[in-house]
Tab-separated table of C-alpha atoms in Angstrom:
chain	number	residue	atom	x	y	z
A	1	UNK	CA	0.000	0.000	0.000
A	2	UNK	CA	3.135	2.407	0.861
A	3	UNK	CA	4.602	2.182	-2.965
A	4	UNK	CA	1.211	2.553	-4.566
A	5	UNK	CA	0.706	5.874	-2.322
A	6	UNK	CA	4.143	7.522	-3.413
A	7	UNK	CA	2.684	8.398	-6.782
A	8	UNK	CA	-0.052	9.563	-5.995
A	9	UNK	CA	1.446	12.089	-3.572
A	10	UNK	CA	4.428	13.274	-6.334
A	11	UNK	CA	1.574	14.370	-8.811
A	12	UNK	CA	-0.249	16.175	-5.752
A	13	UNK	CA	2.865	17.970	-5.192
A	14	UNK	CA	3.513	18.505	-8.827
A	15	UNK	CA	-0.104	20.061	-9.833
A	16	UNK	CA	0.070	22.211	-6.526
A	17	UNK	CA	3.763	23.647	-7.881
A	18	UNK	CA	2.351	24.132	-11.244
A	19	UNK	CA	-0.486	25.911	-9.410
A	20	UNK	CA	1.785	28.113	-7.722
A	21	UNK	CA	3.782	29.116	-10.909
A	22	UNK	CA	0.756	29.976	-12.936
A	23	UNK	CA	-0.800	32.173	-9.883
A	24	UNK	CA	2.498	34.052	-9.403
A	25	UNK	CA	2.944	34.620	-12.859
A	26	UNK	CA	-0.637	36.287	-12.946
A	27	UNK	CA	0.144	38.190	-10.150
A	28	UNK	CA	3.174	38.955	-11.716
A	29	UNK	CA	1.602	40.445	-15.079
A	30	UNK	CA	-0.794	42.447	-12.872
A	31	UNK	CA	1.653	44.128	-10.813
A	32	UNK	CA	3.927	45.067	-14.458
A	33	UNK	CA	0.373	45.949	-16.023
A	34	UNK	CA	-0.623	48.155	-12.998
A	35	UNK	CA	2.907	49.935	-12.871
A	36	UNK	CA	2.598	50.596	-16.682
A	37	UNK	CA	-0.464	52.320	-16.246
A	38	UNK	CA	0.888	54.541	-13.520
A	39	UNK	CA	3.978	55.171	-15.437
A	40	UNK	CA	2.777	55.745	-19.242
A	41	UNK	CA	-0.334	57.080	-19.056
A	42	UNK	CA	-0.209	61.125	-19.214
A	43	UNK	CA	-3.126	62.976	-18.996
A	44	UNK	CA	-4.197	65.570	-17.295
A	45	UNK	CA	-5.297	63.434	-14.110
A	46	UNK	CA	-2.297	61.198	-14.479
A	47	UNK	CA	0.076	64.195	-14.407
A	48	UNK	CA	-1.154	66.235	-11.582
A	49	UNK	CA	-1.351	65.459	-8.038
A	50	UNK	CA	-4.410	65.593	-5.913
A	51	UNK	CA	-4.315	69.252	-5.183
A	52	UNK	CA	-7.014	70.918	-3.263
A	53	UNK	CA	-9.246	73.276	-5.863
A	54	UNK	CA	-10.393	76.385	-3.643
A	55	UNK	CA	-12.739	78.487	-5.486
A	56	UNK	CA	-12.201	82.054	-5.508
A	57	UNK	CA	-14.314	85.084	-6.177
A	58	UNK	CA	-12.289	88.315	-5.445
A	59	UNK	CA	-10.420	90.132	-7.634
A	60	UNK	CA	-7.856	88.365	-10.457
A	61	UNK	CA	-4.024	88.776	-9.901
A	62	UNK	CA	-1.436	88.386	-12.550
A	63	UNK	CA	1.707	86.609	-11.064
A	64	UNK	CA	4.887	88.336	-12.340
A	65	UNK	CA	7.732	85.748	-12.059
A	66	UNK	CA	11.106	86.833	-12.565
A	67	UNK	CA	13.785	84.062	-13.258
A	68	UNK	CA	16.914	86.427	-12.003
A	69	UNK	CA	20.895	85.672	-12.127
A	70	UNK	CA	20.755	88.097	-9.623
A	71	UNK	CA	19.784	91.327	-9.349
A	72	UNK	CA	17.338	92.754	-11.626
A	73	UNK	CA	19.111	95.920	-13.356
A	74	UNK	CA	15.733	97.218	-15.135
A	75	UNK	CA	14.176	97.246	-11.675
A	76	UNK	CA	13.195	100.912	-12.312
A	77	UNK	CA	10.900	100.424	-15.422
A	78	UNK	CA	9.205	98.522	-13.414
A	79	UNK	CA	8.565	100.426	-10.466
A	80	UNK	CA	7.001	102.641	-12.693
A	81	UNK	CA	5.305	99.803	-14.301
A	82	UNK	CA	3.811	98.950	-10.891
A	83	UNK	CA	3.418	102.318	-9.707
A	84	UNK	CA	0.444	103.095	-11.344
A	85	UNK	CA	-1.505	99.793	-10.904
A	86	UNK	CA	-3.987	98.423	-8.124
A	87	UNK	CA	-1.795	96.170	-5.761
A	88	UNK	CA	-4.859	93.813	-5.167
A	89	UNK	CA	-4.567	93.208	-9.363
A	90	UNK	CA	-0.624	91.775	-9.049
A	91	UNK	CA	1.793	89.785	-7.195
A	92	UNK	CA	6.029	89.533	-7.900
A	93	UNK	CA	7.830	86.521	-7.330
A	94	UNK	CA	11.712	86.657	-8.244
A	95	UNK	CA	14.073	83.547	-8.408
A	96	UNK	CA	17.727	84.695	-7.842
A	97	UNK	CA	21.284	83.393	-6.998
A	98	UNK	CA	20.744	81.623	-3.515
A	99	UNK	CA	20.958	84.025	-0.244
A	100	UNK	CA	20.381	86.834	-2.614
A	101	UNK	CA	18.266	89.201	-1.043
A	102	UNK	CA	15.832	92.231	-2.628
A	103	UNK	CA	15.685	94.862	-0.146
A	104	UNK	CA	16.608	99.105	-0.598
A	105	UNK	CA	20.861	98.194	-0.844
A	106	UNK	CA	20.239	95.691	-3.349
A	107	UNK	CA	17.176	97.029	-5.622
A	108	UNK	CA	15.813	100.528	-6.635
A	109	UNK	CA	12.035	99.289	-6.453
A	110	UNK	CA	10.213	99.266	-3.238
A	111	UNK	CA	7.987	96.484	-5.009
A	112	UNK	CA	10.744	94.021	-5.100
A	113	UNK	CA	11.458	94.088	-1.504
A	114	UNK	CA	11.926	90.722	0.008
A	115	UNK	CA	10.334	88.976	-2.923
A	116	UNK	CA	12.739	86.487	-3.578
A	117	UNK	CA	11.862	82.584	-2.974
A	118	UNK	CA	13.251	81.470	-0.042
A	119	UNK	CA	14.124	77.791	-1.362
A	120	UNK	CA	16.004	79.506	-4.849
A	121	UNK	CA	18.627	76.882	-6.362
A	122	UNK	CA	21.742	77.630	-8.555
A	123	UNK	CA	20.540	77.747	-12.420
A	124	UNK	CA	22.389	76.807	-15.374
A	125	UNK	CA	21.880	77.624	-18.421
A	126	UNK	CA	20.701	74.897	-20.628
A	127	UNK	CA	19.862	72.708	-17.420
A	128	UNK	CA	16.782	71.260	-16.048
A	129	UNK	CA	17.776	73.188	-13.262
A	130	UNK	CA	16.502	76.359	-15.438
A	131	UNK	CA	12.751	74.233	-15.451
A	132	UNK	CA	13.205	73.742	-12.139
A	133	UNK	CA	13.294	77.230	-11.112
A	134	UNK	CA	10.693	78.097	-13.239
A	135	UNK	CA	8.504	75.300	-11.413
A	136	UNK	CA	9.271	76.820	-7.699
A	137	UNK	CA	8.276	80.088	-8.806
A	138	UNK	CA	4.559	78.879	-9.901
A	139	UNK	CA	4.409	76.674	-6.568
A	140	UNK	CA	5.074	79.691	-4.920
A	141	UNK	CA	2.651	81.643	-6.746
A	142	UNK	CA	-0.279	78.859	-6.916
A	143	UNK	CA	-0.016	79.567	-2.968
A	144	UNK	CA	-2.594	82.566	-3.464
A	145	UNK	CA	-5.238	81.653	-4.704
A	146	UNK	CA	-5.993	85.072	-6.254
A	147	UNK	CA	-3.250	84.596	-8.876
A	148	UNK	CA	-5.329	83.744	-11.971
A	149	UNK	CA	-2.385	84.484	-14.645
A	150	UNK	CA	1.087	83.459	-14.739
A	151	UNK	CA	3.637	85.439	-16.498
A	152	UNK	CA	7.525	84.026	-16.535
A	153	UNK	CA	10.343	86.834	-17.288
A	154	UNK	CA	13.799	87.209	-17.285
A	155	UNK	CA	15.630	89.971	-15.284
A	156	UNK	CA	16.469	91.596	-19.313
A	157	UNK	CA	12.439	91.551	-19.921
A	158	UNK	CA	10.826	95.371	-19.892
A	159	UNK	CA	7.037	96.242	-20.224
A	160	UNK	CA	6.214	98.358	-23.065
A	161	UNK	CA	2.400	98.418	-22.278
A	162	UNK	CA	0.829	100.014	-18.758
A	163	UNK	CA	-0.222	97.696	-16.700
A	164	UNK	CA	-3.778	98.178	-17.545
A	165	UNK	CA	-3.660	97.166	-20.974
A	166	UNK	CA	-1.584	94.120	-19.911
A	167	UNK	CA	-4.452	93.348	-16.906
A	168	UNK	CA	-7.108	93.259	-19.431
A	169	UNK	CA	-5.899	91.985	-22.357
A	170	UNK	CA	-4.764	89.037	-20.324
A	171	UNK	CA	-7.787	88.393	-18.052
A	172	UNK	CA	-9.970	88.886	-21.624
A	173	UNK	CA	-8.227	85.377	-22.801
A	174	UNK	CA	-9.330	82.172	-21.092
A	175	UNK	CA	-6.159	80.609	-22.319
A	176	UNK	CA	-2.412	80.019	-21.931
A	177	UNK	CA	-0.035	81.999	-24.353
A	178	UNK	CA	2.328	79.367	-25.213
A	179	UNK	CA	4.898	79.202	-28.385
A	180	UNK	CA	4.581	75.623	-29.469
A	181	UNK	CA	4.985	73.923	-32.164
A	182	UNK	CA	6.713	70.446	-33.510
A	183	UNK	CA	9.425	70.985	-35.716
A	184	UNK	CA	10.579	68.644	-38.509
A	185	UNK	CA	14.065	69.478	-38.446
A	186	UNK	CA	14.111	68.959	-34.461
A	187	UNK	CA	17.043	66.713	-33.505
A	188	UNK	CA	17.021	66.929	-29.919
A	189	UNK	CA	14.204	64.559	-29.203
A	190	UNK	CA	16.098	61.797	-27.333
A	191	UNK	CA	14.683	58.410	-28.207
A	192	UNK	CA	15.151	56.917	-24.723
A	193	UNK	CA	12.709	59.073	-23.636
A	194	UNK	CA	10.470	56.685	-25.305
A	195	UNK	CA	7.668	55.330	-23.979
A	196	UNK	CA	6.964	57.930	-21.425
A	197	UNK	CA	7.420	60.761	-23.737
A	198	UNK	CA	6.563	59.787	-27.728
A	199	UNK	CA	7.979	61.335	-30.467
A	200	UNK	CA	4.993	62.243	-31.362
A	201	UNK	CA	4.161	64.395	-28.680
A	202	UNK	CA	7.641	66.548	-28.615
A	203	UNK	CA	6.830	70.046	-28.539
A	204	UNK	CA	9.161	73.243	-28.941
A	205	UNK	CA	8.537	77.268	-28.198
A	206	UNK	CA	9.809	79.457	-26.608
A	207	UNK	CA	10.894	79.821	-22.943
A	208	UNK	CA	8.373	83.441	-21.834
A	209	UNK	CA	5.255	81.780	-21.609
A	210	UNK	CA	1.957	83.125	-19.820
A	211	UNK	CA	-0.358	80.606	-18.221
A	212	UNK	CA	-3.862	80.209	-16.724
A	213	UNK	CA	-3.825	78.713	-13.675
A	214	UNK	CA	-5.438	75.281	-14.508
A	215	UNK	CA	-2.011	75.445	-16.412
A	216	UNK	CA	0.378	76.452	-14.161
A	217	UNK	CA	-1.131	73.983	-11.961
A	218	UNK	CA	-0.292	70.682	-14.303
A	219	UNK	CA	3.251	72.017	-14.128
A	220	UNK	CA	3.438	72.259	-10.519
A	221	UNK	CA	2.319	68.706	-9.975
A	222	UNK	CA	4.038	66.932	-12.625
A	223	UNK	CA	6.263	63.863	-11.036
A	224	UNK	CA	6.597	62.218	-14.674
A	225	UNK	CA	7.864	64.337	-17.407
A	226	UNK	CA	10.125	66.392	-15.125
A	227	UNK	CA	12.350	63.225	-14.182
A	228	UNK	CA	12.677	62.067	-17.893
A	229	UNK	CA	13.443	66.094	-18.654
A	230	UNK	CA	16.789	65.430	-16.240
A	231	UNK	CA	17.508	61.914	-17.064
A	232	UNK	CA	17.405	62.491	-20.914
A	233	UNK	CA	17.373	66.384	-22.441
A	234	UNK	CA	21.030	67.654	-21.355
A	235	UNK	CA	22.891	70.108	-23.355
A	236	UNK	CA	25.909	69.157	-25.070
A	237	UNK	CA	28.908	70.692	-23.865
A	238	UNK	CA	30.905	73.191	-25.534
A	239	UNK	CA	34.285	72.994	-27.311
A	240	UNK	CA	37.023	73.099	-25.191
A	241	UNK	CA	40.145	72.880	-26.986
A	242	UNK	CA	41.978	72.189	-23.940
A	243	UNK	CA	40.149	68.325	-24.277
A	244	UNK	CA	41.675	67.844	-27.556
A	245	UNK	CA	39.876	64.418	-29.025
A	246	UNK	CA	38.233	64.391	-26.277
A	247	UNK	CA	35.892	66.911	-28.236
A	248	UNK	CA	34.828	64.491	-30.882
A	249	UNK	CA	33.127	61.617	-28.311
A	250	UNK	CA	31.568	64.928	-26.471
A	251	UNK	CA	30.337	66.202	-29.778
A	252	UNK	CA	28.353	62.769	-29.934
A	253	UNK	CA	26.410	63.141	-27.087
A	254	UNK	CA	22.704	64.164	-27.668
A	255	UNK	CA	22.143	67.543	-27.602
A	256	UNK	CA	18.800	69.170	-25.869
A	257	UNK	CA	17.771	72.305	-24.263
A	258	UNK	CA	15.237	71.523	-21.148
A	259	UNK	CA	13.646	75.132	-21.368
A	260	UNK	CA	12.528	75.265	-25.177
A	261	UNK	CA	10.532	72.076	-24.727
A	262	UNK	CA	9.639	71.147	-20.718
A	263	UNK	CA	6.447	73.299	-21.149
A	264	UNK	CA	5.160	72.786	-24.386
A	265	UNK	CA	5.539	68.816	-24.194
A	266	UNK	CA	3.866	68.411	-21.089
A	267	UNK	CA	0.750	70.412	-22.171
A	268	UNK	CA	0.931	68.322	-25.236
A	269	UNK	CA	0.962	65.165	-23.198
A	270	UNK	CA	-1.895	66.639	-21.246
A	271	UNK	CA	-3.608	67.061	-23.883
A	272	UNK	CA	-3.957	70.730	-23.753
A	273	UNK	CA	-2.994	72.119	-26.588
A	274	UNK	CA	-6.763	73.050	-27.670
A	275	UNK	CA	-6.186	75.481	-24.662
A	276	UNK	CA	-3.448	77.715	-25.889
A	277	UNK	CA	-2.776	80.152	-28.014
A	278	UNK	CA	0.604	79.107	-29.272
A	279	UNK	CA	2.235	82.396	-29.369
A	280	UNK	CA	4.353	84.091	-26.667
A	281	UNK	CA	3.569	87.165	-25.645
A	282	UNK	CA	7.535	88.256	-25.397
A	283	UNK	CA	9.159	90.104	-28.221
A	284	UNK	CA	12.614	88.728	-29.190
A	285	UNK	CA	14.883	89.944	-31.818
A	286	UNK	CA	17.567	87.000	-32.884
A	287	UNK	CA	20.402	86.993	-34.096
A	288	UNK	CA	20.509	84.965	-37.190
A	289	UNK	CA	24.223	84.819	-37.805
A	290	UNK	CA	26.100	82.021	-38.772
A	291	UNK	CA	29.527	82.450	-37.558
A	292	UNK	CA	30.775	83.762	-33.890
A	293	UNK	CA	29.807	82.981	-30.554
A	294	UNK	CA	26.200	84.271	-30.693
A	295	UNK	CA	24.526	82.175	-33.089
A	296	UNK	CA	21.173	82.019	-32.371
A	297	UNK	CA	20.776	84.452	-29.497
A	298	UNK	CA	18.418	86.948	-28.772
A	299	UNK	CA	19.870	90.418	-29.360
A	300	UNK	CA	20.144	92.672	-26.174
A	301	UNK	CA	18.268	95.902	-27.023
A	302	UNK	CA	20.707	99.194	-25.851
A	303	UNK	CA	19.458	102.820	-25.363
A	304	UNK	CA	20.826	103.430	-28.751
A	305	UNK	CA	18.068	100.733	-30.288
A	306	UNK	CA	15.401	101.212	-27.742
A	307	UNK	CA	13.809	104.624	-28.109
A	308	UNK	CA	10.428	105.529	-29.092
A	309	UNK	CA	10.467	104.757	-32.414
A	310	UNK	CA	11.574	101.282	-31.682
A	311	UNK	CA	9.262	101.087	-29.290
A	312	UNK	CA	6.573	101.816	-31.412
A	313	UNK	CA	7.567	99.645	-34.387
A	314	UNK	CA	7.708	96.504	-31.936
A	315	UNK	CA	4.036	97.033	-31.144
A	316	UNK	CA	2.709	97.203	-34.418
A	317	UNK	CA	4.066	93.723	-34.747
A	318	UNK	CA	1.933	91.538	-35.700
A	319	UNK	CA	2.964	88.482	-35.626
A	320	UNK	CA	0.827	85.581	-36.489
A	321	UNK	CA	1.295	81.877	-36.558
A	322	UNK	CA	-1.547	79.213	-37.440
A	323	UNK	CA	-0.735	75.186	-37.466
A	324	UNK	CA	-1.448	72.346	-39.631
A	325	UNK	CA	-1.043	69.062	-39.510
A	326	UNK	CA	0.708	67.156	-42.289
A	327	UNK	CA	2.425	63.637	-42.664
A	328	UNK	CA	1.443	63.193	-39.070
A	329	UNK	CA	3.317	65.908	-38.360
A	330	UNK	CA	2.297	69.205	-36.324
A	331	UNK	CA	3.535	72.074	-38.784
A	332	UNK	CA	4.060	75.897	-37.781
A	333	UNK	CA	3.440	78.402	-40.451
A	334	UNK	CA	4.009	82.283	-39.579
A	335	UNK	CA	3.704	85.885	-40.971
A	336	UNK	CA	5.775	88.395	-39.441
């Protein structure tokens, strides 16, 4: 009776093993299926934290966010700027050199005073940490709820409206102003940013962008396309002729600047895009040259270049893009 049971009890033990295998490889393909989800896909919900909506009914504020080296050495255009506006209609937010501090030694404007972010990091340019920057100043302006519009700026950036035309012609638009646009000659889309971000979705514009606050909110609370931003969209480093050959293996390295696409990619992914107007609201001049060290760099206006004449030419601009798409491609077309 003992040798007839042995059999028996070897394909118990065998079916229950085979049991085992199949329910752990289930469990398995759940878990991968579930962390898939949570990884890959972007939308709007997917992106953004649970954040805490409060409605508000007072008046609108427009968030002016400086992005600072340091100082800001046009501080007096806009004192005057501010001077003749409501202060329950704006807020300033400056992100400078670490420990710098915006009081009467340091700034000519009595509206910059202490107005610097506490938590400011040391930017690069061409770095994430330049999108990084740019994400602590919304957080620290999506604090007030009264801040309805979101306007980024760099400590070279003058007004050349009042601040009443600004206030309403931004409060008239219920969307973002962002540049953004996919272009077919674009080479710094990294492929291993692929699945999370698809090539299809890679956006470009420029870095001045004004936001609603739905907007600036999705940017805040992004945990997914910021971390594939640092991983994956470095800039290439420069020549150094003191690294000899080492120049030609740099020279290979993928080549990507984090603040011409951050922005526009993840409102793509978001599938936001039907809220913009893709146009930024800051007039650049570039230089076009193709020789020297400032290829492809926005001219610095001087007093010589910047009177009223100039002044006046820049705001009959009208500059005007529209988008088709084309081959499956998203193309930009533009009248200047």
């Amino acid at each position: 009776m003992t040798k007839k049971a042995a059999p028996k009890v070897g394909r118990h033990v065998l079916w229950f093993s085979w049991k085992l295998v199949t329910f752990f490889c289930i469990a398995f393909s759940l878990v991968a299926l579930f962390r898939l989800h949570l990884r890959y896909d972007i939308s709007s919900s997917a992106v953004s934290r649970t954040r805490s909506r409060i409605h508000y009914d007072g008046p609108a504020k427009i968030a002016f966010l400086f992005l600072a080296r340091r100082e800001l050495p046009l501080d007096f255009l806009w004192g005057s700027f501010f001077e003749i506006a409501d202060v329950e209609n704006f807020s300033i937010f400056i992100h400078s050199a670490p420990g710098f501090v915006f009081d009467e030694l340091t700034t000519r404007s009595k509206f910059f005073y202490g107005r610097q972010l506490s938590n400011s990091i040391q930017v690069a340019w061409g770095e994430s940490s330049m999108i990084a920057a740019e994400r602590l100043l919304l957080e620290a302006a999506l604090e007030d709820p009264a801040n309805q519009r979101f306007v980024l700026l760099s400590d070279s950036c003058v007004p050349i409206y009042n601040f009443s035309y600004v206030y309403k012609y931004l409060m008239a638009s219920p969307r973002s102003f962002v540049d953004s646009f996919l272009d077919r000659k674009e080479s710094r889309y990294n492929p291993k940013m692929s699945p999370t971000i698809p090539k299809g979705k890679w956006r470009k514009g420029s870095q001045w962008i004004t936001l609603i606050r739905r907007h600036a909110e999705v940017i805040v609370d992004d945990e997914i396309i910021f971390p594939v931003f640092k991983k994956c969209c470095k800039r290439r480093p420069p020549l150094d002729a003191r690294k000899g050959k080492m120049n030609m293996k740099l020279q290979k390295q993928h080549n990507c600047i984090p603040d011409e696409h951050y922005v526009q990619t993840l409102l793509a992914m978001s599938e936001l895009e039907g809220e913009l107007e893709r146009r930024t609201l800051t007039y650049t001049l570039w230089n076009l040259s193709t020789t020297g060290n400032q290829n492809w760099h926005p001219l610095t206006f001087s007093y010589a270049n910047a009177g009223p004449q100039q002044i006046k030419e820049i705001k009959v601009v009208d500059f005007s893009c529209f988008y088709i798409v084309k081959d499956g491609y998203l193309d930009e077309y533009c009248d200047l």
